[in-house]
Amino acid sequence: MTTAEFEAHVLQHAKHNLDDNYCVIAINGEAGEIAEWYKKMVLRKNVTGKMTEKELLGELGDVQYYLTKLALNHGW
């Protein structure tokens, strides 16, 4: 998916109330989930952790989604 396609996807599926406040909080929440995964899986070497790499990919996509919506809110 290209950047333009992803932006179109976000515009099509985003709720209209995703203002800057919501996006900033959501970005940090999703990034926190990624940091927690990293701590458990990489730093502690917990190979039996809850989050798989596929789930990690989903969390990264969530960060990208809210970051894109935040940028689109400003016409970027």
JSON list of N, CA and C in Angstrom, two decimals, residues 3-76:
[
{"chain": "A", "resi": 3, "resn": "THR", "atom": "N", "xyz": [1.72, 5.38, 0.36]},
{"chain": "A", "resi": 3, "resn": "THR", "atom": "CA", "xyz": [1.36, 6.40, 1.35]},
{"chain": "A", "resi": 3, "resn": "THR", "atom": "C", "xyz": [0.03, 7.04, 1.01]},
{"chain": "A", "resi": 4, "resn": "ALA", "atom": "N", "xyz": [-0.18, 7.37, -0.25]},
{"chain": "A", "resi": 4, "resn": "ALA", "atom": "CA", "xyz": [-1.44, 7.98, -0.67]},
{"chain": "A", "resi": 4, "resn": "ALA", "atom": "C", "xyz": [-2.61, 7.03, -0.44]},
{"chain": "A", "resi": 5, "resn": "GLU", "atom": "N", "xyz": [-2.42, 5.76, -0.70]},
{"chain": "A", "resi": 5, "resn": "GLU", "atom": "CA", "xyz": [-3.47, 4.77, -0.47]},
{"chain": "A", "resi": 5, "resn": "GLU", "atom": "C", "xyz": [-3.79, 4.65, 1.02]},
{"chain": "A", "resi": 6, "resn": "PHE", "atom": "N", "xyz": [-2.75, 4.68, 1.84]},
{"chain": "A", "resi": 6, "resn": "PHE", "atom": "CA", "xyz": [-2.96, 4.59, 3.28]},
{"chain": "A", "resi": 6, "resn": "PHE", "atom": "C", "xyz": [-3.70, 5.82, 3.78]},
{"chain": "A", "resi": 7, "resn": "GLU", "atom": "N", "xyz": [-3.32, 6.99, 3.30]},
{"chain": "A", "resi": 7, "resn": "GLU", "atom": "CA", "xyz": [-4.02, 8.21, 3.69]},
{"chain": "A", "resi": 7, "resn": "GLU", "atom": "C", "xyz": [-5.50, 8.14, 3.31]},
{"chain": "A", "resi": 8, "resn": "ALA", "atom": "N", "xyz": [-5.79, 7.64, 2.12]},
{"chain": "A", "resi": 8, "resn": "ALA", "atom": "CA", "xyz": [-7.17, 7.49, 1.68]},
{"chain": "A", "resi": 8, "resn": "ALA", "atom": "C", "xyz": [-7.91, 6.51, 2.58]},
{"chain": "A", "resi": 9, "resn": "HIS", "atom": "N", "xyz": [-7.24, 5.44, 2.97]},
{"chain": "A", "resi": 9, "resn": "HIS", "atom": "CA", "xyz": [-7.83, 4.46, 3.88]},
{"chain": "A", "resi": 9, "resn": "HIS", "atom": "C", "xyz": [-8.18, 5.10, 5.22]},
{"chain": "A", "resi": 10, "resn": "VAL", "atom": "N", "xyz": [-7.25, 5.89, 5.75]},
{"chain": "A", "resi": 10, "resn": "VAL", "atom": "CA", "xyz": [-7.49, 6.56, 7.03]},
{"chain": "A", "resi": 10, "resn": "VAL", "atom": "C", "xyz": [-8.67, 7.52, 6.91]},
{"chain": "A", "resi": 11, "resn": "LEU", "atom": "N", "xyz": [-8.70, 8.30, 5.85]},
{"chain": "A", "resi": 11, "resn": "LEU", "atom": "CA", "xyz": [-9.80, 9.24, 5.66]},
{"chain": "A", "resi": 11, "resn": "LEU", "atom": "C", "xyz": [-11.14, 8.52, 5.54]},
{"chain": "A", "resi": 12, "resn": "GLN", "atom": "N", "xyz": [-11.14, 7.38, 4.89]},
{"chain": "A", "resi": 12, "resn": "GLN", "atom": "CA", "xyz": [-12.37, 6.63, 4.68]},
{"chain": "A", "resi": 12, "resn": "GLN", "atom": "C", "xyz": [-12.87, 5.99, 5.97]},
{"chain": "A", "resi": 13, "resn": "HIS", "atom": "N", "xyz": [-11.95, 5.53, 6.82]},
{"chain": "A", "resi": 13, "resn": "HIS", "atom": "CA", "xyz": [-12.34, 4.75, 7.98]},
{"chain": "A", "resi": 13, "resn": "HIS", "atom": "C", "xyz": [-12.26, 5.49, 9.32]},
{"chain": "A", "resi": 14, "resn": "ALA", "atom": "N", "xyz": [-11.61, 6.64, 9.35]},
{"chain": "A", "resi": 14, "resn": "ALA", "atom": "CA", "xyz": [-11.44, 7.35, 10.62]},
{"chain": "A", "resi": 14, "resn": "ALA", "atom": "C", "xyz": [-12.76, 7.96, 11.07]},
{"chain": "A", "resi": 15, "resn": "LYS", "atom": "N", "xyz": [-12.97, 7.91, 12.35]},
{"chain": "A", "resi": 15, "resn": "LYS", "atom": "CA", "xyz": [-14.11, 8.60, 12.92]},
{"chain": "A", "resi": 15, "resn": "LYS", "atom": "C", "xyz": [-13.82, 10.10, 12.88]},
{"chain": "A", "resi": 16, "resn": "HIS", "atom": "N", "xyz": [-14.85, 10.88, 12.69]},
{"chain": "A", "resi": 16, "resn": "HIS", "atom": "CA", "xyz": [-14.66, 12.33, 12.55]},
{"chain": "A", "resi": 16, "resn": "HIS", "atom": "C", "xyz": [-14.19, 12.99, 13.84]},
{"chain": "A", "resi": 17, "resn": "ASN", "atom": "N", "xyz": [-14.40, 12.36, 14.98]},
{"chain": "A", "resi": 17, "resn": "ASN", "atom": "CA", "xyz": [-13.99, 12.97, 16.25]},
{"chain": "A", "resi": 17, "resn": "ASN", "atom": "C", "xyz": [-12.54, 12.66, 16.63]},
{"chain": "A", "resi": 18, "resn": "LEU", "atom": "N", "xyz": [-11.76, 12.19, 15.69]},
{"chain": "A", "resi": 18, "resn": "LEU", "atom": "CA", "xyz": [-10.34, 11.94, 15.97]},
{"chain": "A", "resi": 18, "resn": "LEU", "atom": "C", "xyz": [-9.58, 13.25, 15.85]},
{"chain": "A", "resi": 19, "resn": "ASP", "atom": "N", "xyz": [-9.76, 14.11, 16.85]},
{"chain": "A", "resi": 19, "resn": "ASP", "atom": "CA", "xyz": [-9.08, 15.40, 16.84]},
{"chain": "A", "resi": 19, "resn": "ASP", "atom": "C", "xyz": [-7.63, 15.20, 17.29]},
{"chain": "A", "resi": 20, "resn": "ASP", "atom": "N", "xyz": [-6.89, 16.30, 17.34]},
{"chain": "A", "resi": 20, "resn": "ASP", "atom": "CA", "xyz": [-5.47, 16.22, 17.70]},
{"chain": "A", "resi": 20, "resn": "ASP", "atom": "C", "xyz": [-5.26, 15.60, 19.08]},
{"chain": "A", "resi": 21, "resn": "ASN", "atom": "N", "xyz": [-6.08, 15.99, 20.05]},
{"chain": "A", "resi": 21, "resn": "ASN", "atom": "CA", "xyz": [-5.93, 15.44, 21.40]},
{"chain": "A", "resi": 21, "resn": "ASN", "atom": "C", "xyz": [-6.06, 13.92, 21.39]},
{"chain": "A", "resi": 22, "resn": "TYR", "atom": "N", "xyz": [-7.09, 13.43, 20.73]},
{"chain": "A", "resi": 22, "resn": "TYR", "atom": "CA", "xyz": [-7.32, 11.98, 20.66]},
{"chain": "A", "resi": 22, "resn": "TYR", "atom": "C", "xyz": [-6.15, 11.30, 19.97]},
{"chain": "A", "resi": 23, "resn": "CYS", "atom": "N", "xyz": [-5.70, 11.85, 18.85]},
{"chain": "A", "resi": 23, "resn": "CYS", "atom": "CA", "xyz": [-4.61, 11.23, 18.09]},
{"chain": "A", "resi": 23, "resn": "CYS", "atom": "C", "xyz": [-3.32, 11.17, 18.89]},
{"chain": "A", "resi": 24, "resn": "VAL", "atom": "N", "xyz": [-2.98, 12.25, 19.58]},
{"chain": "A", "resi": 24, "resn": "VAL", "atom": "CA", "xyz": [-1.74, 12.27, 20.36]},
{"chain": "A", "resi": 24, "resn": "VAL", "atom": "C", "xyz": [-1.78, 11.24, 21.47]},
{"chain": "A", "resi": 25, "resn": "ILE", "atom": "N", "xyz": [-2.91, 11.16, 22.17]},
{"chain": "A", "resi": 25, "resn": "ILE", "atom": "CA", "xyz": [-3.04, 10.18, 23.25]},
{"chain": "A", "resi": 25, "resn": "ILE", "atom": "C", "xyz": [-3.00, 8.76, 22.68]},
{"chain": "A", "resi": 26, "resn": "ALA", "atom": "N", "xyz": [-3.68, 8.54, 21.57]},
{"chain": "A", "resi": 26, "resn": "ALA", "atom": "CA", "xyz": [-3.70, 7.22, 20.94]},
{"chain": "A", "resi": 26, "resn": "ALA", "atom": "C", "xyz": [-2.31, 6.79, 20.47]},
{"chain": "A", "resi": 27, "resn": "ILE", "atom": "N", "xyz": [-1.57, 7.71, 19.87]},
{"chain": "A", "resi": 27, "resn": "ILE", "atom": "CA", "xyz": [-0.20, 7.40, 19.42]},
{"chain": "A", "resi": 27, "resn": "ILE", "atom": "C", "xyz": [0.64, 6.94, 20.60]},
{"chain": "A", "resi": 28, "resn": "ASN", "atom": "N", "xyz": [0.55, 7.66, 21.70]},
{"chain": "A", "resi": 28, "resn": "ASN", "atom": "CA", "xyz": [1.34, 7.31, 22.88]},
{"chain": "A", "resi": 28, "resn": "ASN", "atom": "C", "xyz": [0.89, 5.99, 23.50]},
{"chain": "A", "resi": 29, "resn": "GLY", "atom": "N", "xyz": [-0.40, 5.73, 23.50]},
{"chain": "A", "resi": 29, "resn": "GLY", "atom": "CA", "xyz": [-0.89, 4.46, 24.02]},
{"chain": "A", "resi": 29, "resn": "GLY", "atom": "C", "xyz": [-0.41, 3.28, 23.20]},
{"chain": "A", "resi": 30, "resn": "GLU", "atom": "N", "xyz": [-0.50, 3.42, 21.89]},
{"chain": "A", "resi": 30, "resn": "GLU", "atom": "CA", "xyz": [-0.03, 2.34, 21.00]},
{"chain": "A", "resi": 30, "resn": "GLU", "atom": "C", "xyz": [1.48, 2.16, 21.10]},
{"chain": "A", "resi": 31, "resn": "ALA", "atom": "N", "xyz": [2.21, 3.27, 21.18]},
{"chain": "A", "resi": 31, "resn": "ALA", "atom": "CA", "xyz": [3.67, 3.19, 21.32]},
{"chain": "A", "resi": 31, "resn": "ALA", "atom": "C", "xyz": [4.03, 2.52, 22.65]},
{"chain": "A", "resi": 32, "resn": "GLY", "atom": "N", "xyz": [3.23, 2.76, 23.68]},
{"chain": "A", "resi": 32, "resn": "GLY", "atom": "CA", "xyz": [3.46, 2.12, 24.97]},
{"chain": "A", "resi": 32, "resn": "GLY", "atom": "C", "xyz": [3.30, 0.61, 24.87]},
{"chain": "A", "resi": 33, "resn": "GLU", "atom": "N", "xyz": [2.33, 0.16, 24.09]},
{"chain": "A", "resi": 33, "resn": "GLU", "atom": "CA", "xyz": [2.15, -1.28, 23.89]},
{"chain": "A", "resi": 33, "resn": "GLU", "atom": "C", "xyz": [3.36, -1.88, 23.18]},
{"chain": "A", "resi": 34, "resn": "ILE", "atom": "N", "xyz": [3.90, -1.14, 22.23]},
{"chain": "A", "resi": 34, "resn": "ILE", "atom": "CA", "xyz": [5.10, -1.61, 21.52]},
{"chain": "A", "resi": 34, "resn": "ILE", "atom": "C", "xyz": [6.28, -1.67, 22.48]},
{"chain": "A", "resi": 35, "resn": "ALA", "atom": "N", "xyz": [6.44, -0.64, 23.31]},
{"chain": "A", "resi": 35, "resn": "ALA", "atom": "CA", "xyz": [7.54, -0.61, 24.28]},
{"chain": "A", "resi": 35, "resn": "ALA", "atom": "C", "xyz": [7.42, -1.77, 25.27]},
{"chain": "A", "resi": 36, "resn": "GLU", "atom": "N", "xyz": [6.20, -2.07, 25.69]},
{"chain": "A", "resi": 36, "resn": "GLU", "atom": "CA", "xyz": [5.98, -3.19, 26.62]},
{"chain": "A", "resi": 36, "resn": "GLU", "atom": "C", "xyz": [6.37, -4.51, 25.96]},
{"chain": "A", "resi": 37, "resn": "TRP", "atom": "N", "xyz": [6.01, -4.68, 24.69]},
{"chain": "A", "resi": 37, "resn": "TRP", "atom": "CA", "xyz": [6.39, -5.89, 23.96]},
{"chain": "A", "resi": 37, "resn": "TRP", "atom": "C", "xyz": [7.91, -5.99, 23.88]},
{"chain": "A", "resi": 38, "resn": "TYR", "atom": "N", "xyz": [8.55, -4.88, 23.55]},
{"chain": "A", "resi": 38, "resn": "TYR", "atom": "CA", "xyz": [10.01, -4.87, 23.42]},
{"chain": "A", "resi": 38, "resn": "TYR", "atom": "C", "xyz": [10.67, -5.24, 24.75]},
{"chain": "A", "resi": 39, "resn": "LYS", "atom": "N", "xyz": [10.17, -4.64, 25.82]},
{"chain": "A", "resi": 39, "resn": "LYS", "atom": "CA", "xyz": [10.73, -4.93, 27.14]},
{"chain": "A", "resi": 39, "resn": "LYS", "atom": "C", "xyz": [10.64, -6.42, 27.45]},
{"chain": "A", "resi": 40, "resn": "LYS", "atom": "N", "xyz": [9.48, -7.00, 27.22]},
{"chain": "A", "resi": 40, "resn": "LYS", "atom": "CA", "xyz": [9.28, -8.40, 27.58]},
{"chain": "A", "resi": 40, "resn": "LYS", "atom": "C", "xyz": [10.00, -9.35, 26.64]},
{"chain": "A", "resi": 41, "resn": "MET", "atom": "N", "xyz": [9.90, -9.11, 25.36]},
{"chain": "A", "resi": 41, "resn": "MET", "atom": "CA", "xyz": [10.42, -10.06, 24.38]},
{"chain": "A", "resi": 41, "resn": "MET", "atom": "C", "xyz": [11.91, -9.90, 24.11]},
{"chain": "A", "resi": 42, "resn": "VAL", "atom": "N", "xyz": [12.39, -8.67, 24.11]},
{"chain": "A", "resi": 42, "resn": "VAL", "atom": "CA", "xyz": [13.79, -8.43, 23.74]},
{"chain": "A", "resi": 42, "resn": "VAL", "atom": "C", "xyz": [14.68, -8.28, 24.97]},
{"chain": "A", "resi": 43, "resn": "LEU", "atom": "N", "xyz": [14.30, -7.40, 25.86]},
{"chain": "A", "resi": 43, "resn": "LEU", "atom": "CA", "xyz": [15.16, -7.15, 27.01]},
{"chain": "A", "resi": 43, "resn": "LEU", "atom": "C", "xyz": [15.14, -8.30, 28.01]},
{"chain": "A", "resi": 44, "resn": "ARG", "atom": "N", "xyz": [13.97, -8.86, 28.25]},
{"chain": "A", "resi": 44, "resn": "ARG", "atom": "CA", "xyz": [13.86, -9.98, 29.19]},
{"chain": "A", "resi": 44, "resn": "ARG", "atom": "C", "xyz": [14.00, -11.33, 28.50]},
{"chain": "A", "resi": 45, "resn": "LYS", "atom": "N", "xyz": [14.02, -11.31, 27.18]},
{"chain": "A", "resi": 45, "resn": "LYS", "atom": "CA", "xyz": [14.14, -12.53, 26.38]},
{"chain": "A", "resi": 45, "resn": "LYS", "atom": "C", "xyz": [13.05, -13.54, 26.73]},
{"chain": "A", "resi": 46, "resn": "ASN", "atom": "N", "xyz": [11.83, -13.01, 26.85]},
{"chain": "A", "resi": 46, "resn": "ASN", "atom": "CA", "xyz": [10.67, -13.84, 27.19]},
{"chain": "A", "resi": 46, "resn": "ASN", "atom": "C", "xyz": [10.05, -14.36, 25.90]},
{"chain": "A", "resi": 47, "resn": "VAL", "atom": "N", "xyz": [10.48, -15.53, 25.48]},
{"chain": "A", "resi": 47, "resn": "VAL", "atom": "CA", "xyz": [9.99, -16.08, 24.22]},
{"chain": "A", "resi": 47, "resn": "VAL", "atom": "C", "xyz": [8.56, -16.60, 24.33]},
{"chain": "A", "resi": 48, "resn": "THR", "atom": "N", "xyz": [8.03, -16.64, 25.51]},
{"chain": "A", "resi": 48, "resn": "THR", "atom": "CA", "xyz": [6.65, -17.09, 25.68]},
{"chain": "A", "resi": 48, "resn": "THR", "atom": "C", "xyz": [5.71, -15.90, 25.91]},
{"chain": "A", "resi": 49, "resn": "GLY", "atom": "N", "xyz": [6.15, -14.72, 25.54]},
{"chain": "A", "resi": 49, "resn": "GLY", "atom": "CA", "xyz": [5.34, -13.52, 25.74]},
{"chain": "A", "resi": 49, "resn": "GLY", "atom": "C", "xyz": [4.03, -13.57, 24.99]},
{"chain": "A", "resi": 50, "resn": "LYS", "atom": "N", "xyz": [3.12, -12.69, 25.37]},
{"chain": "A", "resi": 50, "resn": "LYS", "atom": "CA", "xyz": [1.78, -12.70, 24.80]},
{"chain": "A", "resi": 50, "resn": "LYS", "atom": "C", "xyz": [1.74, -12.22, 23.36]},
{"chain": "A", "resi": 51, "resn": "MET", "atom": "N", "xyz": [2.53, -11.22, 23.00]},
{"chain": "A", "resi": 51, "resn": "MET", "atom": "CA", "xyz": [2.39, -10.60, 21.69]},
{"chain": "A", "resi": 51, "resn": "MET", "atom": "C", "xyz": [3.31, -11.24, 20.67]},
{"chain": "A", "resi": 52, "resn": "THR", "atom": "N", "xyz": [2.73, -11.68, 19.58]},
{"chain": "A", "resi": 52, "resn": "THR", "atom": "CA", "xyz": [3.51, -12.26, 18.49]},
{"chain": "A", "resi": 52, "resn": "THR", "atom": "C", "xyz": [4.02, -11.13, 17.60]},
{"chain": "A", "resi": 53, "resn": "GLU", "atom": "N", "xyz": [4.90, -11.45, 16.69]},
{"chain": "A", "resi": 53, "resn": "GLU", "atom": "CA", "xyz": [5.39, -10.44, 15.75]},
{"chain": "A", "resi": 53, "resn": "GLU", "atom": "C", "xyz": [4.26, -9.93, 14.86]},
{"chain": "A", "resi": 54, "resn": "LYS", "atom": "N", "xyz": [3.29, -10.78, 14.55]},
{"chain": "A", "resi": 54, "resn": "LYS", "atom": "CA", "xyz": [2.14, -10.35, 13.76]},
{"chain": "A", "resi": 54, "resn": "LYS", "atom": "C", "xyz": [1.34, -9.30, 14.53]},
{"chain": "A", "resi": 55, "resn": "GLU", "atom": "N", "xyz": [1.17, -9.52, 15.82]},
{"chain": "A", "resi": 55, "resn": "GLU", "atom": "CA", "xyz": [0.47, -8.55, 16.66]},
{"chain": "A", "resi": 55, "resn": "GLU", "atom": "C", "xyz": [1.28, -7.26, 16.78]},
{"chain": "A", "resi": 56, "resn": "LEU", "atom": "N", "xyz": [2.60, -7.39, 16.86]},
{"chain": "A", "resi": 56, "resn": "LEU", "atom": "CA", "xyz": [3.46, -6.21, 16.89]},
{"chain": "A", "resi": 56, "resn": "LEU", "atom": "C", "xyz": [3.27, -5.39, 15.62]},
{"chain": "A", "resi": 57, "resn": "LEU", "atom": "N", "xyz": [3.19, -6.06, 14.50]},
{"chain": "A", "resi": 57, "resn": "LEU", "atom": "CA", "xyz": [2.96, -5.38, 13.23]},
{"chain": "A", "resi": 57, "resn": "LEU", "atom": "C", "xyz": [1.65, -4.59, 13.29]},
{"chain": "A", "resi": 58, "resn": "GLY", "atom": "N", "xyz": [0.63, -5.20, 13.89]},
{"chain": "A", "resi": 58, "resn": "GLY", "atom": "CA", "xyz": [-0.64, -4.51, 14.05]},
{"chain": "A", "resi": 58, "resn": "GLY", "atom": "C", "xyz": [-0.53, -3.26, 14.90]},
{"chain": "A", "resi": 59, "resn": "GLU", "atom": "N", "xyz": [0.24, -3.34, 15.98]},
{"chain": "A", "resi": 59, "resn": "GLU", "atom": "CA", "xyz": [0.44, -2.17, 16.84]},
{"chain": "A", "resi": 59, "resn": "GLU", "atom": "C", "xyz": [1.19, -1.07, 16.10]},
{"chain": "A", "resi": 60, "resn": "LEU", "atom": "N", "xyz": [2.17, -1.45, 15.30]},
{"chain": "A", "resi": 60, "resn": "LEU", "atom": "CA", "xyz": [2.90, -0.46, 14.49]},
{"chain": "A", "resi": 60, "resn": "LEU", "atom": "C", "xyz": [1.95, 0.21, 13.50]},
{"chain": "A", "resi": 61, "resn": "GLY", "atom": "N", "xyz": [1.04, -0.59, 12.94]},
{"chain": "A", "resi": 61, "resn": "GLY", "atom": "CA", "xyz": [0.03, -0.04, 12.04]},
{"chain": "A", "resi": 61, "resn": "GLY", "atom": "C", "xyz": [-0.90, 0.93, 12.74]},
{"chain": "A", "resi": 62, "resn": "ASP", "atom": "N", "xyz": [-1.23, 0.64, 14.01]},
{"chain": "A", "resi": 62, "resn": "ASP", "atom": "CA", "xyz": [-2.07, 1.55, 14.78]},
{"chain": "A", "resi": 62, "resn": "ASP", "atom": "C", "xyz": [-1.37, 2.89, 14.99]},
{"chain": "A", "resi": 63, "resn": "VAL", "atom": "N", "xyz": [-0.08, 2.85, 15.31]},
{"chain": "A", "resi": 63, "resn": "VAL", "atom": "CA", "xyz": [0.68, 4.10, 15.45]},
{"chain": "A", "resi": 63, "resn": "VAL", "atom": "C", "xyz": [0.65, 4.88, 14.14]},
{"chain": "A", "resi": 64, "resn": "GLN", "atom": "N", "xyz": [0.89, 4.18, 13.04]},
{"chain": "A", "resi": 64, "resn": "GLN", "atom": "CA", "xyz": [0.90, 4.83, 11.73]},
{"chain": "A", "resi": 64, "resn": "GLN", "atom": "C", "xyz": [-0.46, 5.43, 11.42]},
{"chain": "A", "resi": 65, "resn": "TYR", "atom": "N", "xyz": [-1.53, 4.72, 11.77]},
{"chain": "A", "resi": 65, "resn": "TYR", "atom": "CA", "xyz": [-2.90, 5.19, 11.52]},
{"chain": "A", "resi": 65, "resn": "TYR", "atom": "C", "xyz": [-3.15, 6.53, 12.23]},
{"chain": "A", "resi": 66, "resn": "TYR", "atom": "N", "xyz": [-2.88, 6.57, 13.54]},
{"chain": "A", "resi": 66, "resn": "TYR", "atom": "CA", "xyz": [-3.14, 7.80, 14.30]},
{"chain": "A", "resi": 66, "resn": "TYR", "atom": "C", "xyz": [-2.18, 8.92, 13.91]},
{"chain": "A", "resi": 67, "resn": "LEU", "atom": "N", "xyz": [-0.95, 8.59, 13.58]},
{"chain": "A", "resi": 67, "resn": "LEU", "atom": "CA", "xyz": [0.00, 9.60, 13.12]},
{"chain": "A", "resi": 67, "resn": "LEU", "atom": "C", "xyz": [-0.45, 10.20, 11.79]},
{"chain": "A", "resi": 68, "resn": "THR", "atom": "N", "xyz": [-0.93, 9.34, 10.91]},
{"chain": "A", "resi": 68, "resn": "THR", "atom": "CA", "xyz": [-1.44, 9.81, 9.62]},
{"chain": "A", "resi": 68, "resn": "THR", "atom": "C", "xyz": [-2.66, 10.70, 9.82]},
{"chain": "A", "resi": 69, "resn": "LYS", "atom": "N", "xyz": [-3.58, 10.29, 10.70]},
{"chain": "A", "resi": 69, "resn": "LYS", "atom": "CA", "xyz": [-4.77, 11.10, 10.94]},
{"chain": "A", "resi": 69, "resn": "LYS", "atom": "C", "xyz": [-4.40, 12.45, 11.53]},
{"chain": "A", "resi": 70, "resn": "LEU", "atom": "N", "xyz": [-3.44, 12.48, 12.44]},
{"chain": "A", "resi": 70, "resn": "LEU", "atom": "CA", "xyz": [-2.96, 13.73, 13.03]},
{"chain": "A", "resi": 70, "resn": "LEU", "atom": "C", "xyz": [-2.41, 14.65, 11.93]},
{"chain": "A", "resi": 71, "resn": "ALA", "atom": "N", "xyz": [-1.60, 14.10, 11.04]},
{"chain": "A", "resi": 71, "resn": "ALA", "atom": "CA", "xyz": [-1.04, 14.88, 9.94]},
{"chain": "A", "resi": 71, "resn": "ALA", "atom": "C", "xyz": [-2.15, 15.39, 9.02]},
{"chain": "A", "resi": 72, "resn": "LEU", "atom": "N", "xyz": [-3.11, 14.53, 8.71]},
{"chain": "A", "resi": 72, "resn": "LEU", "atom": "CA", "xyz": [-4.21, 14.92, 7.83]},
{"chain": "A", "resi": 72, "resn": "LEU", "atom": "C", "xyz": [-5.08, 16.00, 8.47]},
{"chain": "A", "resi": 73, "resn": "ASN", "atom": "N", "xyz": [-5.20, 15.99, 9.79]},
{"chain": "A", "resi": 73, "resn": "ASN", "atom": "CA", "xyz": [-5.94, 17.05, 10.48]},
{"chain": "A", "resi": 73, "resn": "ASN", "atom": "C", "xyz": [-5.37, 18.43, 10.20]},
{"chain": "A", "resi": 74, "resn": "HIS", "atom": "N", "xyz": [-4.07, 18.46, 9.88]},
{"chain": "A", "resi": 74, "resn": "HIS", "atom": "CA", "xyz": [-3.39, 19.72, 9.61]},
{"chain": "A", "resi": 74, "resn": "HIS", "atom": "C", "xyz": [-3.14, 19.97, 8.12]},
{"chain": "A", "resi": 75, "resn": "GLY", "atom": "N", "xyz": [-3.69, 19.11, 7.30]},
{"chain": "A", "resi": 75, "resn": "GLY", "atom": "CA", "xyz": [-3.54, 19.29, 5.87]},
{"chain": "A", "resi": 75, "resn": "GLY", "atom": "C", "xyz": [-2.18, 18.89, 5.34]},
{"chain": "A", "resi": 76, "resn": "TRP", "atom": "N", "xyz": [-1.46, 18.06, 6.10]},
{"chain": "A", "resi": 76, "resn": "TRP", "atom": "CA", "xyz": [-0.14, 17.62, 5.66]},
{"chain": "A", "resi": 76, "resn": "TRP", "atom": "C", "xyz": [-0.24, 16.30, 4.94]}
]
